[in-house]
Amino acid sequence: MAIRFFNSLTETKEVFEPAEPDRVRIYSCGPTVYNYNHLGNFRAYVFVDLLRRFLRLRGFGLDHSVNITDVEDKIIENAHRAGLSIEEFTAPYIEAFLEDLRYLKLEEVEHRPRATRSIPAMIELMGRLHQNGHAYQSQGNVYFRLASDPGYGRLSHIEPAALRQAADGRFEADEYSKEDVRDFALWKAPATDYEQRWESPWGPGRPGWHLECSAMIRQIYGAAGVDIHTGGVDLMFPHHENEIAQSCCAYPDDRFVGVWLHNEHLLVEGKKMSKSLGNYFMLRDFMEPERARAIVDQGRAPALILDLLASDRMAGALRYLLIGTHYRQKLNFTFDGLQGAANAIERLQGTIDRLLRIATETAPLEGQGPAPSFVKGAIEEFTAALDDDLNISKALAAVFELNRTLNQALDRNDLGADGVHSGIEAFRMVNQILDVFSFELREVNSDPEHDAIDALVTERNQARANRDFARADEIRNLLRQKGVTLEDTATETLWRRD
Ligand SMILES: [Zn+2]
């Protein structure tokens, strides 16, 4: 089966063929490091992780770059206010970003170029544009001459003429030096006396954001360009449009990008994330107990998130929730969805545990037979769904169908050793993508929330002893929502899951 991706440039699903048969070159626009990354950013990063893992599952090697934008207006301003150099100011945010990625089990990529370390490549690209008449200098700035690129608008499908209107009234005061309001800055002369600057043939300054990505792609991948360029839909215009303009005008004979993949936004409880709505979350708000406690106390999140953290299920649930919606659909992050994700993992993990126990208890069979056809079928469906523009919802449906059939066979006691082993192998394969399961045999009666539930039961008994019956009832209800039933005996309180 061929792999197909929806190319934003042509707006069609195309058969995917990398320039080299067994290695895929990918470039993804990365973070600007003046703060911690919010939940919406991770939608893009998790999508890219899915893409990587899928391509590897399909036998490709990977050569993937995610840039770090470590020079731009907010960084310059905030670093100055903090009395730090750009490097000092950005270092903790870069470290935090990498830590966040590891928390969600996002794979390390092959290159992480940084803007401040790629200036020579940017100057070289600018030099070519200047030479070809695609760039001009004005008052210490260098601009891309948009009118010199007749293909401009090819990705966002915006007519250059319409752009003039869109740009009117939006250009900044320091950009009156432009020939045309649509032109964008490649190089910016220092606007303050304190900002860090780099030397260039057009005078001291710093690079524009768009230039960065074009230059890094050229520097890392040369004339071959990349097979896949990813980013959020919000980057399509003007950022990616400008990347294409720069790269294609500087190197008209070379390939820049094979296919453009754009992921949709993340919503929180059906609304766009915004600070004024109180639904704006950093990943750290869910990662760190003190931050989680704070958003619960502010009434912005339910106590559920504390339970998930306490029971070590938060990272998996977040990862599952972020990966589980097709990348071209808006992802609605809800706390019910988060609980649902944790439950889904638990349900599948329960089957894995069941299979593992049988596999350990029974001696391995000599000359194991073929996998039952329903297992083979599920694996084929899973891969075929991902082949079709990473249709994760359909792929997950195949996993749940497999789960159901395996459990039915186990209940009837007729799965057989081949079924048990191939079932485990199928889940291992699925986990190469999802990475949320454990294949270590857990205790038979282990409950992932055991400690958290014990703590609640103790708190309830304390509340009763203090005659705080309102709190005691509240806890009983909370536990009931988790499917936990309490039984008070003369000496202790027992609990069980339904
Ligand atoms: Zn970019």
Coordinates of C-alpha atoms and ligand atoms in Angstrom, one line a residue:
M1 CA 0.0 0.0 0.0
A2 CA 1.2 3.4 -0.8
I3 CA 1.6 6.1 1.8
R4 CA -0.5 9.2 1.0
F5 CA -0.3 12.7 2.6
F6 CA -2.5 15.7 2.1
N7 CA -0.2 18.3 0.6
S8 CA -1.3 21.8 1.6
L9 CA 0.4 23.2 -1.5
T10 CA -1.7 21.2 -4.0
E11 CA -4.6 20.7 -1.6
T12 CA -4.7 17.0 -2.6
K13 CA -3.7 13.7 -1.1
E14 CA -0.5 12.6 -2.9
V15 CA 1.5 9.4 -2.9
F16 CA 4.5 10.0 -0.7
E17 CA 7.9 9.4 -2.3
P18 CA 11.0 10.8 -0.6
A19 CA 13.9 11.8 -2.7
E20 CA 16.0 9.0 -1.3
P21 CA 14.1 5.7 -1.1
D22 CA 14.9 4.8 2.5
R23 CA 15.4 8.1 4.3
V24 CA 13.0 10.9 4.9
R25 CA 14.2 14.5 5.5
I26 CA 11.8 16.5 7.6
Y27 CA 11.8 20.1 8.8
S28 CA 9.4 21.4 11.5
C29 CA 9.1 25.0 12.7
G30 CA 10.0 24.9 16.4
P31 CA 9.5 27.2 19.4
T32 CA 10.4 30.8 20.1
V33 CA 11.9 30.5 23.4
Y34 CA 10.8 33.4 25.6
N35 CA 8.4 31.4 27.7
Y36 CA 7.2 27.8 28.5
N37 CA 5.3 26.1 25.7
H38 CA 1.5 26.0 26.0
L39 CA -0.7 23.1 25.3
G40 CA -1.4 24.2 21.7
N41 CA 2.2 24.0 20.8
F42 CA 2.3 20.4 21.8
R43 CA -0.4 19.5 19.4
A44 CA 2.1 20.3 16.6
Y45 CA 5.0 18.5 18.3
V46 CA 2.9 15.4 19.1
F47 CA 1.7 15.3 15.5
V48 CA 5.3 15.4 14.3
D49 CA 6.2 12.6 16.7
L50 CA 3.4 10.5 15.2
L51 CA 4.7 11.2 11.7
R52 CA 8.2 10.2 12.7
R53 CA 7.2 7.0 14.4
F54 CA 4.9 6.1 11.5
L55 CA 7.6 6.6 9.0
R56 CA 10.0 4.4 11.0
L57 CA 7.4 1.7 11.3
R58 CA 7.2 1.8 7.6
G59 CA 10.9 1.2 7.3
F60 CA 12.3 4.7 6.7
G61 CA 15.3 6.2 8.3
L62 CA 14.8 9.8 9.6
D63 CA 16.7 13.0 9.2
H64 CA 14.6 15.6 11.0
S65 CA 15.2 19.2 12.1
V66 CA 13.3 21.3 14.5
N67 CA 14.6 24.8 14.8
I68 CA 14.8 27.0 18.0
T69 CA 14.1 30.6 17.4
D70 CA 16.3 32.3 20.0
V71 CA 16.3 35.8 18.7
E72 CA 13.2 38.0 18.1
D73 CA 11.5 41.1 19.6
K74 CA 10.1 39.6 22.8
I75 CA 13.3 37.7 23.5
I76 CA 15.3 40.9 23.0
E77 CA 13.0 43.0 25.2
N78 CA 12.6 40.4 28.0
A79 CA 16.3 39.6 28.1
H80 CA 17.0 43.3 28.4
R81 CA 14.5 43.8 31.2
A82 CA 16.0 40.9 33.1
G83 CA 19.5 42.3 32.6
L84 CA 20.6 39.1 30.7
S85 CA 22.2 38.3 27.4
I86 CA 20.0 36.5 24.9
E87 CA 21.8 33.3 25.5
E88 CA 21.4 33.6 29.3
F89 CA 17.7 34.5 29.0
T90 CA 16.8 31.7 26.5
A91 CA 18.8 28.8 28.1
P92 CA 16.3 27.9 30.8
Y93 CA 13.4 28.0 28.3
I94 CA 15.3 25.8 25.9
E95 CA 16.0 23.3 28.7
A96 CA 12.3 23.4 29.8
F97 CA 11.2 22.8 26.2
L98 CA 13.4 19.7 25.9
E99 CA 12.2 18.5 29.3
D100 CA 8.5 19.0 28.2
L101 CA 9.2 16.9 25.1
R102 CA 10.7 14.1 27.1
Y103 CA 7.7 14.1 29.5
L104 CA 5.4 13.4 26.6
K105 CA 7.8 10.8 25.2
L106 CA 8.5 12.8 22.1
E107 CA 11.5 11.4 20.3
E108 CA 14.7 13.4 20.1
V109 CA 15.2 14.7 16.6
E110 CA 18.4 14.6 14.5
H111 CA 19.0 18.3 14.4
R112 CA 18.0 21.3 16.6
P113 CA 19.5 24.3 14.8
R114 CA 19.4 27.6 16.6
A115 CA 18.9 31.0 14.9
T116 CA 21.8 32.7 16.7
R117 CA 24.1 29.9 15.5
S118 CA 23.0 29.9 11.9
I119 CA 23.6 33.6 11.0
P120 CA 26.3 32.9 8.3
A121 CA 23.8 30.6 6.4
M122 CA 21.2 33.4 6.6
I123 CA 23.6 36.0 5.3
E124 CA 24.5 33.7 2.4
L125 CA 20.9 33.2 1.4
M126 CA 20.2 36.9 1.7
G127 CA 23.3 37.6 -0.5
R128 CA 21.8 35.4 -3.3
L129 CA 18.4 37.2 -3.0
H130 CA 20.2 40.6 -3.2
Q131 CA 22.2 39.5 -6.2
N132 CA 19.1 38.2 -8.0
G133 CA 17.1 41.4 -7.4
H134 CA 14.7 39.7 -5.0
A135 CA 16.0 41.8 -2.0
Y136 CA 16.9 45.4 -1.4
Q137 CA 18.4 47.4 1.3
S138 CA 16.7 50.4 2.9
Q139 CA 17.8 52.3 6.0
G140 CA 19.9 49.4 7.3
N141 CA 17.1 46.9 6.8
V142 CA 17.0 44.3 4.0
Y143 CA 13.6 43.5 2.6
F144 CA 12.3 40.8 0.3
R145 CA 10.8 42.3 -2.9
L146 CA 7.5 40.6 -3.0
A147 CA 6.6 41.8 -6.5
S148 CA 9.7 40.0 -7.9
D149 CA 8.1 36.6 -7.1
P150 CA 5.2 36.0 -9.4
G151 CA 4.4 32.7 -7.7
Y152 CA 3.9 34.3 -4.3
G153 CA 0.7 33.1 -2.6
R154 CA 1.0 29.5 -4.0
L155 CA 0.8 27.9 -0.6
S156 CA -1.9 30.0 1.2
H157 CA -3.7 30.5 -2.1
I158 CA -3.9 34.2 -1.6
E159 CA -3.6 36.4 -4.6
P160 CA -0.7 38.9 -4.3
A161 CA -3.1 41.7 -5.2
A162 CA -5.3 40.9 -2.3
L163 CA -2.3 41.0 0.0
R164 CA -1.8 44.7 -0.6
Q165 CA -5.2 45.3 1.0
A166 CA -4.6 42.8 3.8
A167 CA -1.3 44.5 4.6
D168 CA -2.6 48.1 4.5
G169 CA -2.7 49.6 7.9
R170 CA -1.0 46.7 9.4
F171 CA 2.6 47.6 8.7
E172 CA 4.7 48.9 11.6
A173 CA 6.1 52.4 12.0
D174 CA 9.7 51.2 11.4
E175 CA 8.7 49.7 8.1
Y176 CA 7.9 52.9 6.2
S177 CA 11.2 52.4 4.4
K178 CA 9.7 49.6 2.3
E179 CA 9.1 49.9 -1.4
D180 CA 5.8 48.1 -1.1
V181 CA 3.8 47.4 2.1
R182 CA 3.7 43.7 1.2
D183 CA 7.5 43.3 1.4
F184 CA 8.9 41.6 4.5
A185 CA 12.1 42.0 6.4
L186 CA 15.0 39.6 5.9
W187 CA 17.3 41.6 8.1
K188 CA 16.5 44.2 10.7
A189 CA 18.8 47.0 11.7
P190 CA 19.0 47.4 15.5
A191 CA 16.0 49.4 16.8
T192 CA 17.5 50.0 20.2
D193 CA 21.0 50.6 21.4
Y194 CA 21.0 47.6 23.8
E195 CA 20.1 44.8 21.4
Q196 CA 22.5 42.2 20.4
R197 CA 23.6 42.5 16.7
W198 CA 25.5 40.6 14.1
E199 CA 27.6 42.0 11.3
S200 CA 26.5 41.6 7.7
P201 CA 27.4 43.1 4.3
W202 CA 24.3 45.4 4.8
G203 CA 25.3 46.6 8.2
P204 CA 24.8 45.3 11.7
G205 CA 21.4 43.8 12.7
R206 CA 19.6 40.6 13.3
P207 CA 17.7 38.2 11.0
G208 CA 13.9 38.1 10.4
W209 CA 12.1 35.0 11.5
H210 CA 11.1 33.8 8.0
L211 CA 14.7 33.9 6.8
E212 CA 15.8 31.6 9.6
C213 CA 13.9 28.5 8.5
S214 CA 14.8 28.9 4.8
A215 CA 18.5 29.3 5.7
M216 CA 18.6 26.3 8.1
I217 CA 16.9 24.0 5.6
R218 CA 19.5 25.0 3.0
Q219 CA 22.4 24.6 5.5
I220 CA 21.3 21.2 6.7
Y221 CA 19.9 19.6 3.5
G222 CA 21.5 21.5 0.6
A223 CA 20.0 21.4 -2.9
A224 CA 17.9 18.3 -2.1
G225 CA 15.7 20.3 0.3
V226 CA 13.3 18.4 2.5
D227 CA 10.7 15.7 1.7
I228 CA 8.3 17.0 4.4
H229 CA 7.8 20.4 6.0
T230 CA 5.4 20.6 8.9
G231 CA 3.9 23.4 11.0
G232 CA 0.6 24.6 12.5
V233 CA -2.0 26.1 10.1
D234 CA -1.4 29.5 11.6
L235 CA 2.1 29.4 10.1
M236 CA 1.0 28.8 6.6
F237 CA 0.6 32.5 6.0
P238 CA 2.8 34.5 6.0
H239 CA 5.6 32.4 7.5
H240 CA 5.6 29.4 5.2
E241 CA 4.7 31.5 2.2
N242 CA 7.7 33.6 2.9
E243 CA 9.9 30.6 3.4
I244 CA 9.0 29.4 -0.1
A245 CA 9.5 32.8 -1.6
Q246 CA 12.9 33.2 -0.1
S247 CA 14.2 29.7 -0.9
C248 CA 12.7 29.4 -4.4
C249 CA 14.0 32.8 -5.5
A250 CA 17.4 32.2 -4.0
Y251 CA 17.8 28.7 -5.5
P252 CA 15.3 28.5 -8.4
D253 CA 16.8 25.3 -9.8
D254 CA 16.7 23.3 -6.5
R255 CA 14.0 21.5 -4.6
F256 CA 12.8 23.2 -1.4
V257 CA 10.0 21.1 0.0
G258 CA 8.3 17.9 -1.3
V259 CA 5.1 18.0 0.7
W260 CA 3.7 20.5 3.2
L261 CA 1.7 19.1 6.2
H262 CA -0.2 21.5 8.4
N263 CA -1.8 20.6 11.7
E264 CA -5.0 22.3 12.9
H265 CA -5.4 24.2 16.2
L266 CA -6.1 22.9 19.6
L267 CA -9.2 24.2 21.4
V268 CA -9.8 23.9 25.2
E269 CA -13.3 22.9 26.1
G270 CA -14.5 24.0 22.7
K271 CA -12.9 27.4 22.8
K272 CA -9.8 29.0 21.5
M273 CA -7.2 29.1 24.3
S274 CA -6.9 32.6 25.8
K275 CA -5.7 34.0 29.0
S276 CA -8.9 36.0 29.5
L277 CA -11.0 32.9 29.3
G278 CA -8.9 31.2 31.9
N279 CA -8.4 28.2 29.6
Y280 CA -4.8 29.0 28.7
F281 CA -2.5 26.2 29.9
M282 CA 1.1 25.5 29.8
L283 CA 2.1 21.8 29.6
R284 CA 3.9 22.5 32.9
D285 CA 0.5 23.2 34.5
F286 CA -0.2 19.5 34.1
M287 CA 3.3 18.3 34.7
E288 CA 4.2 19.9 38.0
P289 CA 2.2 19.1 41.1
E290 CA 2.4 22.7 42.5
R291 CA 1.2 24.2 39.3
A292 CA -1.6 21.6 38.9
R293 CA -2.7 22.3 42.5
A294 CA -2.8 26.0 41.7
I295 CA -5.0 25.7 38.6
V296 CA -7.3 23.4 40.6
D297 CA -7.5 25.9 43.4
Q298 CA -8.3 28.6 40.9
G299 CA -11.2 26.5 39.7
R300 CA -9.7 26.3 36.2
A301 CA -9.3 22.5 36.2
P302 CA -10.9 19.6 38.1
A303 CA -9.2 17.6 40.9
L304 CA -9.0 14.8 38.4
I305 CA -5.6 16.2 37.2
L306 CA -4.2 15.8 40.7
D307 CA -5.3 12.1 40.7
L308 CA -3.7 11.6 37.3
L309 CA -0.5 13.1 38.4
A310 CA -0.5 11.2 41.7
S311 CA -1.0 7.9 39.9
D312 CA 1.6 8.6 37.2
R313 CA -0.9 8.5 34.5
M314 CA -0.8 12.2 33.4
A315 CA 1.9 11.9 30.7
G316 CA 0.3 9.0 29.0
A317 CA -3.2 10.5 29.1
L318 CA -1.9 13.8 27.6
R319 CA 0.0 12.0 25.0
Y320 CA -2.9 9.8 24.0
L321 CA -5.3 12.7 23.9
L322 CA -3.0 14.9 21.8
I323 CA -2.2 12.1 19.4
G324 CA -5.7 10.7 19.0
T325 CA -7.4 13.3 16.8
H326 CA -6.6 13.5 13.1
Y327 CA -4.0 16.2 12.6
R328 CA -6.1 18.1 10.1
Q329 CA -9.1 18.4 12.5
K330 CA -9.3 20.8 15.4
L331 CA -8.5 19.0 18.6
N332 CA -10.8 19.8 21.4
F333 CA -9.0 19.3 24.7
T334 CA -11.4 18.7 27.5
F335 CA -10.9 17.3 31.0
D336 CA -13.5 14.6 30.3
G337 CA -11.4 13.7 27.3
L338 CA -8.3 13.5 29.5
Q339 CA -10.1 11.1 31.8
G340 CA -11.3 9.2 28.8
A341 CA -7.7 9.0 27.5
A342 CA -6.5 7.6 30.8
N343 CA -9.4 5.1 30.8
A344 CA -8.7 4.0 27.2
I345 CA -5.0 3.3 28.1
E346 CA -6.1 1.4 31.2
R347 CA -8.5 -0.7 29.2
L348 CA -5.9 -1.7 26.6
Q349 CA -3.2 -2.1 29.3
G350 CA -5.6 -4.5 31.1
T351 CA -5.6 -6.7 28.0
I352 CA -1.9 -6.5 27.6
D353 CA -1.4 -7.5 31.3
R354 CA -3.8 -10.4 30.8
L355 CA -1.9 -11.7 27.8
L356 CA 1.5 -11.2 29.5
R357 CA 0.3 -13.2 32.5
I358 CA -0.8 -16.1 30.3
A359 CA 2.4 -15.9 28.3
T360 CA 4.6 -16.1 31.4
E361 CA 2.5 -18.8 33.0
T362 CA 2.5 -21.1 30.0
A363 CA 5.8 -22.4 28.7
P364 CA 6.7 -21.0 25.3
L365 CA 5.5 -23.4 22.5
E366 CA 8.0 -24.9 20.2
G367 CA 7.4 -24.0 16.5
Q368 CA 4.8 -21.3 17.2
G369 CA 2.0 -21.3 14.6
P370 CA 0.7 -18.4 12.6
A371 CA -1.2 -15.5 14.2
P372 CA -5.0 -15.8 14.1
S373 CA -6.5 -14.0 11.1
F374 CA -8.2 -11.4 13.3
V375 CA -4.9 -10.3 14.7
K376 CA -3.3 -10.1 11.2
G377 CA -6.4 -8.2 10.0
A378 CA -6.1 -5.7 12.9
I379 CA -2.5 -5.0 12.2
E380 CA -3.2 -4.5 8.5
E381 CA -6.1 -2.1 9.2
F382 CA -3.9 -0.2 11.7
T383 CA -1.1 0.4 9.2
A384 CA -3.5 1.0 6.2
A385 CA -5.3 3.7 8.2
L386 CA -2.0 5.5 9.0
D387 CA -0.9 5.1 5.4
D388 CA -3.9 7.2 4.5
D389 CA -2.7 10.6 5.6
L390 CA -2.2 9.4 9.2
N391 CA -5.8 8.5 9.9
I392 CA -5.2 7.9 13.6
S393 CA -8.9 7.7 14.6
K394 CA -9.4 4.8 12.2
A395 CA -6.1 3.2 13.3
L396 CA -7.3 3.4 17.0
A397 CA -10.6 1.9 16.1
A398 CA -8.8 -1.2 14.7
V399 CA -6.9 -1.4 18.0
F400 CA -10.1 -1.4 20.0
E401 CA -11.7 -3.9 17.8
L402 CA -8.7 -6.2 18.3
N403 CA -8.9 -5.6 22.0
R404 CA -12.5 -6.6 22.1
T405 CA -11.9 -9.8 20.1
L406 CA -8.9 -10.8 22.2
N407 CA -10.9 -10.4 25.4
Q408 CA -13.8 -12.4 24.1
A409 CA -11.5 -15.2 23.1
L410 CA -9.8 -15.0 26.5
D411 CA -13.1 -15.1 28.3
R412 CA -14.1 -18.2 26.3
N413 CA -10.6 -19.6 27.1
D414 CA -10.0 -20.4 23.4
L415 CA -7.4 -17.9 22.3
G416 CA -4.5 -20.4 22.2
A417 CA -0.8 -19.7 22.6
D418 CA -0.4 -18.3 19.0
G419 CA -3.2 -15.9 19.7
V420 CA -1.6 -14.8 23.0
H421 CA 1.8 -14.2 21.5
S422 CA 0.6 -12.5 18.4
G423 CA -1.7 -10.4 20.5
I424 CA 1.2 -9.2 22.5
E425 CA 3.2 -8.5 19.4
A426 CA 0.4 -6.6 17.9
F427 CA 0.2 -4.3 21.0
R428 CA 4.0 -3.9 20.9
M429 CA 3.7 -2.7 17.3
V430 CA 0.9 -0.3 18.2
N431 CA 3.0 1.0 21.0
Q432 CA 5.8 1.9 18.6
I433 CA 3.4 4.7 17.7
L434 CA 1.4 5.4 20.8
D435 CA 4.1 4.7 23.4
V436 CA 1.8 4.7 26.4
F437 CA 1.8 1.0 27.4
S438 CA 4.0 -1.1 29.6
F439 CA 5.1 -4.6 28.8
E440 CA 6.4 -5.5 32.2
L441 CA 4.2 -7.8 34.0
R442 CA 2.3 -5.8 36.7
E443 CA 0.9 -7.3 39.9
V444 CA -2.4 -9.0 39.4
N445 CA -4.4 -6.7 41.7
S446 CA -2.5 -3.5 41.2
D447 CA -4.7 -0.5 40.7
P448 CA -3.0 2.4 39.0
E449 CA -4.7 4.8 41.4
H450 CA -4.2 2.6 44.5
D451 CA -2.2 5.2 46.5
A452 CA -4.4 8.1 45.5
I453 CA -7.6 6.2 46.4
D454 CA -6.0 5.1 49.7
A455 CA -5.1 8.7 50.5
L456 CA -8.7 9.8 49.8
V457 CA -10.2 7.1 52.0
T458 CA -7.9 8.2 54.8
E459 CA -8.8 11.8 54.3
R460 CA -12.5 10.8 54.4
N461 CA -12.1 9.0 57.7
Q462 CA -10.2 11.9 59.1
A463 CA -13.1 14.2 58.0
R464 CA -15.6 11.9 59.7
A465 CA -13.6 11.9 62.8
N466 CA -13.6 15.7 62.8
R467 CA -17.4 15.6 62.1
D468 CA -16.8 17.3 58.8
F469 CA -19.5 15.3 57.1
A470 CA -19.8 17.6 54.1
R471 CA -16.2 16.9 53.1
A472 CA -16.6 13.2 53.9
D473 CA -19.6 13.0 51.5
E474 CA -17.8 15.0 48.9
I475 CA -14.9 12.4 48.9
R476 CA -17.3 9.5 48.8
N477 CA -18.9 11.1 45.7
L478 CA -15.6 11.7 44.1
L479 CA -14.6 8.1 44.6
R480 CA -18.0 7.0 43.2
Q481 CA -17.2 8.9 40.0
K482 CA -14.1 6.8 39.7
G483 CA -16.2 3.6 40.1
V484 CA -14.9 3.0 43.6
T485 CA -17.3 1.7 46.2
L486 CA -16.6 2.0 49.9
E487 CA -17.5 -0.4 52.6
D488 CA -17.2 0.7 56.3
T489 CA -16.5 -2.2 58.7
A490 CA -16.2 -2.0 62.4
T491 CA -12.5 -1.5 62.2
E492 CA -11.6 -0.1 58.8
T493 CA -12.9 1.1 55.4
L494 CA -12.5 -1.3 52.5
W495 CA -12.8 -0.1 48.8
R496 CA -13.1 -1.9 45.5
R497 CA -13.5 -0.9 41.9
D498 CA -16.7 -1.8 40.1
Ligands
ZN1 ZN 9.6 28.1 10.0

